Each structure stands twice: as C-alpha cells, then as structure tokens.
C-alpha cells in the first residue's frame, strides 16, 4: 500500500518550558521533528504533510529540504483537529496515517503494523495496554477501575483518506472536537481496529520528558606524552613522588601520566591539548604541580557539561619498578575526577629495553578516556 502521512506540528513549547516549538528541541544532535520525519521516510509513504503555525513555517521548510521525501508544509489551524483537516486537503493516496510530531521514537514495526491493520480493517489506531493502575474521578473523590478494560492511545492512526476527510467535515459541522483522530473517525464512520504500539513510542509533552529523552553524549579522547629522564630531578607520576636515581625533565613537574591524561580529556572535549592551554613559555607553569593543572582541565570538563566515565592509561618505563605506586596514582586520579577508583586503570610496562624508554632515556605515557554528558 501507499499512504500519505500527516504530522501535526502546531505545538508550542509551553509545557516543555521552551520559548519555541518543542519539535525543534534537540535530542542529542537531532531535532525532535527530524527524528519523527526520518521514521516516515519509507517506500510505502507517498508524501508527508506538516501543518504548522505561520511563525514556524520557514524553519520546517528548511528542515524538510534535508529529507529525500516529498514534504509539504501547510498552514495549521487553531486546534489540532483544524490542522489535520487543513492537511487532509493535500492527501490523495488511498490511505493516510496521522502521527504526532512529538513522538519521535516510533519504530518501523509499529508503523508497518498500523499500515497492515488499516489495509485489512479499514482503520487502525496504535495503542498500548495501560500499565499503571487507573482510578476514575468522581464527584466526591475517585474510584478504582480495571485497567485491563483500557488502552493508552498512541499514533500513528491510519484511515482511508476519503473516510477520515468525511469524518472531519461532519465533525466541523457538529462542532465536535476530540484529542485524537480515531475518536473523530469512530463517531462518524466506523469502529477502529487496534494496532499494537510500543511503550517506547512516547510523546514528548513536559520538560521532564525532554530531559529524560535526550541521550547522553559520549566522547572519547587520547593523550600521549614523553619526557626525558635526568639526574637531579624528582620522578613524579600520577602525582606520586617515586624514589629513583633520576627524574623527568620538563617546564612543569613533567608528570607524563597526568599530561597524557589531560590531553585525553581535552581531546574528548575537542579542546586541542595542554600545550595550547598551559604553554611552556609561560613562567606561571614553571615547576607546576601537574595535578593542579589537571584540576583546571576537570573544571573545563564541567564547564562543557561532561564528567569522566572511565580512563585507561599505560606508562612505559624500563625502571624503576612502578607496580607498588600504581594504586596511589589511580587513587589520585580518581579523587581529582571525583569518580570511583574502579573507573581508573593505570598500567605500567617496560619496553623490553627497546627504544628510548628501554634505554632509560625517558618515560612515556598514553591515556584513553571516555567522558559522558551530565554532571
Ligand atoms: Mg608533558
């Protein structure tokens, strides 16, 4: 079958606390309406009609150009029903599916099922069983009812185009309004068959919905650092003072593990590297405690809205033996990032006497970290 799809887009942002239409809200890099439109860019959809308010027309038009589907932007009405009626004038396929713009998580199987049931039965309304217990309001309180007698109604709702047009015309004459299209159809045409929905096909209504549906942003970064070993310097790794005959040479305390860690975090944030942040030409950083510099990097993470998920680092040193100091390094990093120490892994390896680390000319460290959005 082929169907046209109407996606009413007239909503405001009032219940989501936005100053603009909630369909433009960001769902982790994609707008609500973009996700909804993507779901209906299917071979069995002929065209999509978006009724919206005059002020939103331009933006919906711009968004529609990014889709490989015929999308028509039309003027909505004062109510959802009026908007649907206006959009129906542009429908000429045998079937029309009507779907809430604010239900971006609709799955392909839910859409397919609604189409199939409409084709078989004439009309389909997507529903899910009510999972909460239900009470009915009464004049002087409320009374429990059997939730198994009820469905929670979702979209898409699919109808024969001519029938739903007729229903809306009759409803207009009667001044009949409803919160969904199946109610209008049922009043004037016939019963509607139930098509099984999905609990994840939620409608974004409130600010809490929006916050709950924005997926966590996940970032990964890598850092690498090397410093030369020389006598007369302290050996500091992961903020731990390690007894050794030599120490690392650098403008700061030359803590390669912390430097690699900072570069990994900055890399995940897309903030280049520590060379940019703490130039070694700046006397302020001479002899600097790298753990203090790390605090600054962590403050940038917080500023950008990220926290550490986990971190895995490897130190490459021929000598000294580092294993006794590793728990203290991991504890320092865990405290700095305010995470449990299980999220920090510090490993150490020799390089089998190969290369500069093997010749004890220097020590290197590599770090990979992952950050997640939210504080
Ligand atoms: Mg360095």
CSV table of C-alpha atoms and ligand atoms in Angstrom, one decimal:
chain,number,residue,atom,x,y,z
A,1,UNK,CA,0.0,0.0,0.0
A,2,UNK,CA,0.9,3.7,-0.3
A,3,UNK,CA,-0.1,6.2,2.3
A,4,UNK,CA,0.2,9.9,2.8
A,5,UNK,CA,1.3,10.9,6.3
A,6,UNK,CA,0.1,14.0,8.3
A,7,UNK,CA,2.4,15.1,11.1
A,8,UNK,CA,0.7,17.9,13.0
A,9,UNK,CA,3.4,20.3,14.1
A,10,UNK,CA,1.4,23.2,15.7
A,11,UNK,CA,2.5,22.6,19.2
A,12,UNK,CA,4.1,25.3,21.3
A,13,UNK,CA,6.9,24.9,23.8
A,14,UNK,CA,4.9,25.9,26.8
A,15,UNK,CA,4.7,22.6,28.7
A,16,UNK,CA,8.3,21.7,27.9
A,17,UNK,CA,9.4,25.1,29.2
A,18,UNK,CA,10.8,26.2,25.8
A,19,UNK,CA,10.3,29.6,24.2
A,20,UNK,CA,9.9,27.8,20.8
A,21,UNK,CA,8.0,24.8,19.3
A,22,UNK,CA,9.2,21.6,21.2
A,23,UNK,CA,9.5,19.9,17.8
A,24,UNK,CA,12.7,22.0,17.3
A,25,UNK,CA,14.2,20.8,20.6
A,26,UNK,CA,17.5,19.0,20.4
A,27,UNK,CA,17.6,15.2,21.0
A,28,UNK,CA,21.4,14.9,21.1
A,29,UNK,CA,22.3,16.3,17.8
A,30,UNK,CA,19.0,15.8,16.0
A,31,UNK,CA,15.8,17.8,16.4
A,32,UNK,CA,12.6,16.1,17.6
A,33,UNK,CA,10.9,16.7,14.2
A,34,UNK,CA,13.9,15.4,12.3
A,35,UNK,CA,13.7,12.1,14.1
A,36,UNK,CA,10.0,11.8,13.6
A,37,UNK,CA,10.3,12.6,9.8
A,38,UNK,CA,13.1,10.0,9.5
A,39,UNK,CA,10.8,7.3,10.7
A,40,UNK,CA,8.3,8.1,7.9
A,41,UNK,CA,10.9,8.3,5.1
A,42,UNK,CA,9.8,4.8,3.9
A,43,UNK,CA,8.9,3.4,0.5
A,44,UNK,CA,5.3,3.0,1.4
A,45,UNK,CA,4.9,6.7,2.2
A,46,UNK,CA,4.0,8.8,-0.8
A,47,UNK,CA,4.3,12.2,0.9
A,48,UNK,CA,4.4,13.9,4.3
A,49,UNK,CA,2.2,16.9,5.1
A,50,UNK,CA,3.3,19.1,8.0
A,51,UNK,CA,0.6,21.5,9.2
A,52,UNK,CA,2.3,24.2,11.4
A,53,UNK,CA,1.9,27.8,12.6
A,54,UNK,CA,2.9,30.7,10.3
A,55,UNK,CA,5.9,31.6,12.5
A,56,UNK,CA,7.4,28.1,12.3
A,57,UNK,CA,6.8,27.6,8.5
A,58,UNK,CA,10.3,28.8,7.4
A,59,UNK,CA,12.2,26.5,9.8
A,60,UNK,CA,10.1,23.5,9.0
A,61,UNK,CA,10.6,24.2,5.3
A,62,UNK,CA,14.4,24.3,5.8
A,63,UNK,CA,14.4,21.1,7.7
A,64,UNK,CA,12.2,19.4,5.1
A,65,UNK,CA,14.8,20.0,2.4
A,66,UNK,CA,17.2,17.6,4.1
A,67,UNK,CA,14.9,14.7,3.5
A,68,UNK,CA,14.6,12.6,0.4
A,69,UNK,CA,10.8,12.6,0.5
A,70,UNK,CA,8.1,14.9,-0.7
A,71,UNK,CA,7.3,17.1,2.3
A,72,UNK,CA,4.6,19.7,2.1
A,73,UNK,CA,4.4,22.5,4.7
A,74,UNK,CA,0.8,23.8,5.2
A,75,UNK,CA,-0.8,26.3,7.5
A,76,UNK,CA,-2.2,24.7,10.6
A,77,UNK,CA,-5.4,25.7,12.4
A,78,UNK,CA,-6.3,26.9,15.9
A,79,UNK,CA,-6.7,23.3,17.1
A,80,UNK,CA,-5.1,20.0,16.2
A,81,UNK,CA,-8.3,18.9,14.5
A,82,UNK,CA,-8.4,22.0,12.3
A,83,UNK,CA,-4.7,21.4,11.4
A,84,UNK,CA,-5.4,17.8,10.4
A,85,UNK,CA,-8.4,18.9,8.4
A,86,UNK,CA,-6.3,21.5,6.5
A,87,UNK,CA,-3.6,18.9,5.8
A,88,UNK,CA,-6.2,16.3,4.6
A,89,UNK,CA,-6.9,18.6,1.6
A,90,UNK,CA,-3.4,17.7,0.3
A,91,UNK,CA,-3.9,14.0,0.7
A,92,UNK,CA,-4.8,11.9,-2.4
A,93,UNK,CA,-3.5,8.4,-1.6
A,94,UNK,CA,-6.0,5.7,-0.6
A,95,UNK,CA,-4.7,5.8,3.0
A,96,UNK,CA,-3.5,8.4,5.3
A,97,UNK,CA,-1.5,8.0,8.5
A,98,UNK,CA,-1.7,10.7,11.2
A,99,UNK,CA,1.2,10.8,13.6
A,100,UNK,CA,2.1,13.2,16.5
A,101,UNK,CA,5.2,15.2,15.6
A,102,UNK,CA,6.3,14.8,19.3
A,103,UNK,CA,6.5,11.0,19.0
A,104,UNK,CA,10.0,10.7,17.5
A,105,UNK,CA,10.7,7.2,18.9
A,106,UNK,CA,8.1,5.4,16.8
A,107,UNK,CA,9.6,2.2,15.4
A,108,UNK,CA,9.3,0.8,11.9
A,109,UNK,CA,7.5,-2.2,13.1
A,110,UNK,CA,4.8,-0.1,14.8
A,111,UNK,CA,4.3,1.9,11.6
A,112,UNK,CA,4.2,-1.3,9.4
A,113,UNK,CA,1.7,-2.9,11.8
A,114,UNK,CA,-0.6,0.1,11.7
A,115,UNK,CA,-0.5,0.2,7.9
A,116,UNK,CA,-1.2,-3.6,7.6
A,117,UNK,CA,-4.1,-3.4,10.0
A,118,UNK,CA,-5.6,-0.4,8.3
A,119,UNK,CA,-5.4,-2.2,5.0
A,120,UNK,CA,-7.1,-5.2,6.4
A,121,UNK,CA,-9.7,-3.5,8.6
A,122,UNK,CA,-10.2,0.0,7.1
A,123,UNK,CA,-8.7,1.9,10.0
A,124,UNK,CA,-6.1,1.4,12.7
A,125,UNK,CA,-5.3,3.1,16.0
A,126,UNK,CA,-2.0,2.3,17.7
A,127,UNK,CA,-2.5,1.5,21.3
A,128,UNK,CA,-0.6,0.0,24.3
A,129,UNK,CA,-2.1,-1.6,27.4
A,130,UNK,CA,-2.3,0.6,30.4
A,131,UNK,CA,0.4,-0.5,32.8
A,132,UNK,CA,-0.4,1.8,35.8
A,133,UNK,CA,-3.5,1.2,37.9
A,134,UNK,CA,-6.3,3.5,36.9
A,135,UNK,CA,-8.7,5.5,39.0
A,136,UNK,CA,-11.8,7.3,37.7
A,137,UNK,CA,-12.6,10.8,39.0
A,138,UNK,CA,-15.9,11.0,40.8
A,139,UNK,CA,-17.7,14.0,42.2
A,140,UNK,CA,-16.6,13.2,45.7
A,141,UNK,CA,-13.2,11.5,45.1
A,142,UNK,CA,-12.2,8.7,42.9
A,143,UNK,CA,-12.8,5.0,42.4
A,144,UNK,CA,-10.5,2.2,41.1
A,145,UNK,CA,-11.3,0.8,37.7
A,146,UNK,CA,-9.9,-2.3,36.0
A,147,UNK,CA,-7.0,-1.1,33.9
A,148,UNK,CA,-7.4,-4.2,31.7
A,149,UNK,CA,-10.5,-2.5,30.3
A,150,UNK,CA,-8.5,0.4,28.9
A,151,UNK,CA,-5.8,1.2,26.3
A,152,UNK,CA,-3.4,4.1,26.2
A,153,UNK,CA,-3.7,5.6,22.7
A,154,UNK,CA,-0.6,6.4,20.6
A,155,UNK,CA,0.0,7.2,17.0
A,156,UNK,CA,0.2,6.5,14.0
A,157,UNK,CA,-3.5,6.2,13.4
A,158,UNK,CA,-4.3,5.1,9.8
A,159,UNK,CA,-7.5,5.6,7.9
A,160,UNK,CA,-8.9,5.5,4.4
A,161,UNK,CA,-8.4,9.1,3.2
A,162,UNK,CA,-11.9,9.7,1.9
A,163,UNK,CA,-13.4,8.4,5.2
A,164,UNK,CA,-11.4,10.5,7.6
A,165,UNK,CA,-12.0,13.5,5.4
A,166,UNK,CA,-15.7,12.9,5.6
A,167,UNK,CA,-15.5,12.4,9.4
A,168,UNK,CA,-13.7,15.7,9.8
A,169,UNK,CA,-16.2,17.5,7.6
A,170,UNK,CA,-19.0,16.1,9.7
A,171,UNK,CA,-17.2,16.9,13.0
A,172,UNK,CA,-16.7,20.5,11.8
A,173,UNK,CA,-20.5,20.9,11.1
A,174,UNK,CA,-21.3,19.4,14.6
A,175,UNK,CA,-18.6,21.4,16.4
A,176,UNK,CA,-17.3,18.0,17.7
A,177,UNK,CA,-13.7,18.0,18.9
A,178,UNK,CA,-11.5,15.2,20.2
A,179,UNK,CA,-8.0,14.7,21.3
A,180,UNK,CA,-7.2,12.2,18.5
A,181,UNK,CA,-8.3,11.3,15.1
A,182,UNK,CA,-9.6,7.8,15.9
A,183,UNK,CA,-12.3,9.4,18.1
A,184,UNK,CA,-13.5,11.5,15.2
A,185,UNK,CA,-13.5,8.6,12.8
A,186,UNK,CA,-15.3,6.3,15.2
A,187,UNK,CA,-18.0,8.9,15.8
A,188,UNK,CA,-18.9,9.3,12.1
A,189,UNK,CA,-17.6,6.3,10.2
A,190,UNK,CA,-17.0,3.1,12.0
A,191,UNK,CA,-15.1,1.3,14.7
A,192,UNK,CA,-11.3,1.4,14.6
A,193,UNK,CA,-9.1,-1.7,14.9
A,194,UNK,CA,-6.4,-1.7,17.5
A,195,UNK,CA,-2.8,-2.0,16.3
A,196,UNK,CA,-0.2,-2.9,18.9
A,197,UNK,CA,2.1,0.0,19.8
A,198,UNK,CA,5.2,0.1,21.8
A,199,UNK,CA,5.8,1.7,25.3
A,200,UNK,CA,8.9,3.4,23.9
A,201,UNK,CA,6.7,5.3,21.4
A,202,UNK,CA,6.3,8.1,23.9
A,203,UNK,CA,5.0,11.5,23.3
A,204,UNK,CA,7.3,14.4,24.5
A,205,UNK,CA,5.0,16.6,26.5
A,206,UNK,CA,6.7,18.0,29.5
A,207,UNK,CA,10.2,19.4,30.3
A,208,UNK,CA,10.9,16.2,32.3
A,209,UNK,CA,10.1,14.1,29.2
A,210,UNK,CA,12.5,16.1,27.1
A,211,UNK,CA,15.3,15.8,29.7
A,212,UNK,CA,14.7,12.1,30.0
A,213,UNK,CA,14.8,11.5,26.3
A,214,UNK,CA,18.0,13.4,25.5
A,215,UNK,CA,20.5,10.7,25.1
A,216,UNK,CA,23.8,11.0,26.9
A,217,UNK,CA,26.6,12.3,24.7
A,218,UNK,CA,29.6,10.1,24.8
A,219,UNK,CA,33.1,11.3,24.0
A,220,UNK,CA,36.5,9.5,23.7
A,221,UNK,CA,39.9,11.1,23.8
A,222,UNK,CA,43.5,10.0,23.6
A,223,UNK,CA,46.7,11.6,25.1
A,224,UNK,CA,50.3,10.8,24.8
A,225,UNK,CA,53.4,12.3,26.5
A,226,UNK,CA,57.1,11.7,26.8
A,227,UNK,CA,59.7,13.4,29.0
A,228,UNK,CA,63.4,12.8,29.3
A,229,UNK,CA,65.0,11.3,32.4
A,230,UNK,CA,67.9,13.2,34.1
A,231,UNK,CA,69.6,13.1,37.4
A,232,UNK,CA,68.8,15.8,39.9
A,233,UNK,CA,65.0,15.8,39.1
A,234,UNK,CA,62.1,14.3,41.1
A,235,UNK,CA,60.2,11.4,39.5
A,236,UNK,CA,56.5,12.2,39.8
A,237,UNK,CA,53.9,10.0,38.1
A,238,UNK,CA,50.2,10.4,38.7
A,239,UNK,CA,51.0,12.9,41.4
A,240,UNK,CA,53.1,10.3,43.3
A,241,UNK,CA,56.7,11.0,44.3
A,242,UNK,CA,58.6,7.9,43.3
A,243,UNK,CA,62.1,7.3,44.7
A,244,UNK,CA,64.6,6.8,41.8
A,245,UNK,CA,68.0,7.9,40.8
A,246,UNK,CA,66.6,10.1,38.0
A,247,UNK,CA,63.5,12.2,37.4
A,248,UNK,CA,61.7,13.6,34.4
A,249,UNK,CA,62.8,16.9,32.9
A,250,UNK,CA,60.2,19.5,31.9
A,251,UNK,CA,58.9,23.0,32.4
A,252,UNK,CA,56.4,21.7,34.9
A,253,UNK,CA,57.0,18.7,37.2
A,254,UNK,CA,56.9,16.6,33.9
A,255,UNK,CA,54.4,14.1,35.2
A,256,UNK,CA,53.9,12.2,31.9
A,257,UNK,CA,50.9,10.2,33.2
A,258,UNK,CA,49.0,13.3,34.2
A,259,UNK,CA,50.0,15.1,31.0
A,260,UNK,CA,48.7,12.2,28.9
A,261,UNK,CA,45.5,12.2,31.0
A,262,UNK,CA,44.9,15.9,30.5
A,263,UNK,CA,45.4,15.6,26.7
A,264,UNK,CA,43.0,12.7,26.6
A,265,UNK,CA,40.3,14.7,28.5
A,266,UNK,CA,41.0,17.8,26.4
A,267,UNK,CA,40.9,15.6,23.2
A,268,UNK,CA,37.5,14.3,24.2
A,269,UNK,CA,36.2,17.8,24.7
A,270,UNK,CA,37.6,18.9,21.4
A,271,UNK,CA,39.8,21.4,23.2
A,272,UNK,CA,43.2,20.6,21.4
A,273,UNK,CA,45.9,19.9,24.0
A,274,UNK,CA,47.8,21.1,27.1
A,275,UNK,CA,50.4,22.8,25.0
A,276,UNK,CA,47.7,25.3,24.0
A,277,UNK,CA,46.3,25.6,27.5
A,278,UNK,CA,49.5,25.8,29.5
A,279,UNK,CA,52.3,27.0,27.2
A,280,UNK,CA,55.7,26.0,28.4
A,281,UNK,CA,56.9,29.6,27.5
A,282,UNK,CA,54.6,30.8,30.3
A,283,UNK,CA,56.6,31.3,33.6
A,284,UNK,CA,53.4,30.6,35.5
A,285,UNK,CA,53.7,26.9,34.8
A,286,UNK,CA,57.4,26.6,35.7
A,287,UNK,CA,57.7,23.7,38.1
A,288,UNK,CA,53.9,23.5,38.2
A,289,UNK,CA,52.2,20.6,40.0
A,290,UNK,CA,50.6,18.8,37.2
A,291,UNK,CA,47.8,17.6,39.5
A,292,UNK,CA,46.8,21.3,39.8
A,293,UNK,CA,46.8,21.7,36.0
A,294,UNK,CA,44.6,18.6,35.9
A,295,UNK,CA,42.1,20.3,38.3
A,296,UNK,CA,41.8,23.1,35.7
A,297,UNK,CA,41.2,20.6,32.9
A,298,UNK,CA,38.5,19.0,35.0
A,299,UNK,CA,36.9,22.4,35.6
A,300,UNK,CA,36.8,22.8,31.8
A,301,UNK,CA,35.1,19.4,31.5
A,302,UNK,CA,32.5,20.5,34.0
A,303,UNK,CA,32.1,23.8,32.1
A,304,UNK,CA,31.4,21.9,28.9
A,305,UNK,CA,28.9,19.6,30.7
A,306,UNK,CA,30.9,16.4,30.9
A,307,UNK,CA,32.2,14.0,33.5
A,308,UNK,CA,34.7,11.2,33.4
A,309,UNK,CA,33.2,7.8,32.5
A,310,UNK,CA,36.5,5.9,32.7
A,311,UNK,CA,40.1,6.2,31.9
A,312,UNK,CA,42.8,3.7,31.0
A,313,UNK,CA,46.5,4.7,30.9
A,314,UNK,CA,49.8,2.9,30.3
A,315,UNK,CA,53.2,4.1,31.5
A,316,UNK,CA,56.2,2.9,29.5
A,317,UNK,CA,59.3,2.9,31.7
A,318,UNK,CA,62.2,0.4,31.9
A,319,UNK,CA,63.0,1.5,35.5
A,320,UNK,CA,62.0,1.9,38.3
A,321,UNK,CA,59.5,-0.8,39.1
A,322,UNK,CA,56.2,1.1,39.2
A,323,UNK,CA,53.7,-1.5,40.4
A,324,UNK,CA,54.0,-0.6,44.1
A,325,UNK,CA,53.0,3.0,43.3
A,326,UNK,CA,50.2,2.3,40.9
A,327,UNK,CA,47.3,2.1,43.5
A,328,UNK,CA,48.3,5.6,44.8
A,329,UNK,CA,48.4,7.0,41.2
A,330,UNK,CA,45.0,5.6,40.5
A,331,UNK,CA,43.6,7.0,43.8
A,332,UNK,CA,45.0,10.4,43.0
A,333,UNK,CA,43.3,10.5,39.6
A,334,UNK,CA,40.1,9.1,40.9
A,335,UNK,CA,40.0,11.8,43.6
A,336,UNK,CA,40.7,14.5,41.0
A,337,UNK,CA,37.9,13.3,38.7
A,338,UNK,CA,35.6,12.6,41.6
A,339,UNK,CA,35.0,9.0,40.4
A,340,UNK,CA,35.3,5.6,42.0
A,341,UNK,CA,38.8,4.2,41.6
A,342,UNK,CA,37.3,1.3,39.6
A,343,UNK,CA,36.9,3.7,36.7
A,344,UNK,CA,40.6,4.4,36.6
A,345,UNK,CA,43.1,1.9,35.3
A,346,UNK,CA,46.8,2.7,35.3
A,347,UNK,CA,49.1,0.0,33.9
A,348,UNK,CA,52.8,0.1,33.5
A,349,UNK,CA,55.1,-1.8,31.1
A,350,UNK,CA,58.8,-1.9,30.3
A,351,UNK,CA,59.7,-1.8,26.6
A,352,UNK,CA,62.0,-4.8,26.9
A,353,UNK,CA,65.0,-2.5,26.8
A,354,UNK,CA,64.0,-1.3,23.3
A,355,UNK,CA,63.8,2.3,22.3
A,356,UNK,CA,64.3,5.4,24.4
A,357,UNK,CA,62.2,4.1,27.3
A,358,UNK,CA,64.2,0.8,27.1
A,359,UNK,CA,67.5,2.7,27.2
A,360,UNK,CA,66.1,4.7,30.3
A,361,UNK,CA,66.4,8.0,28.4
A,362,UNK,CA,62.9,8.9,29.1
A,363,UNK,CA,59.4,7.7,30.2
A,364,UNK,CA,56.2,7.8,28.1
A,365,UNK,CA,52.5,7.5,29.0
A,366,UNK,CA,49.4,7.0,26.9
A,367,UNK,CA,45.9,7.6,28.1
A,368,UNK,CA,42.5,6.9,26.7
A,369,UNK,CA,39.5,8.4,28.4
A,370,UNK,CA,35.7,8.4,27.9
A,371,UNK,CA,33.5,11.3,29.0
A,372,UNK,CA,29.7,11.4,29.3
A,373,UNK,CA,27.5,14.4,29.3
A,374,UNK,CA,25.9,15.5,32.5
A,375,UNK,CA,27.2,16.4,35.9
B,1,LIG,MG1,54.4,16.8,29.0
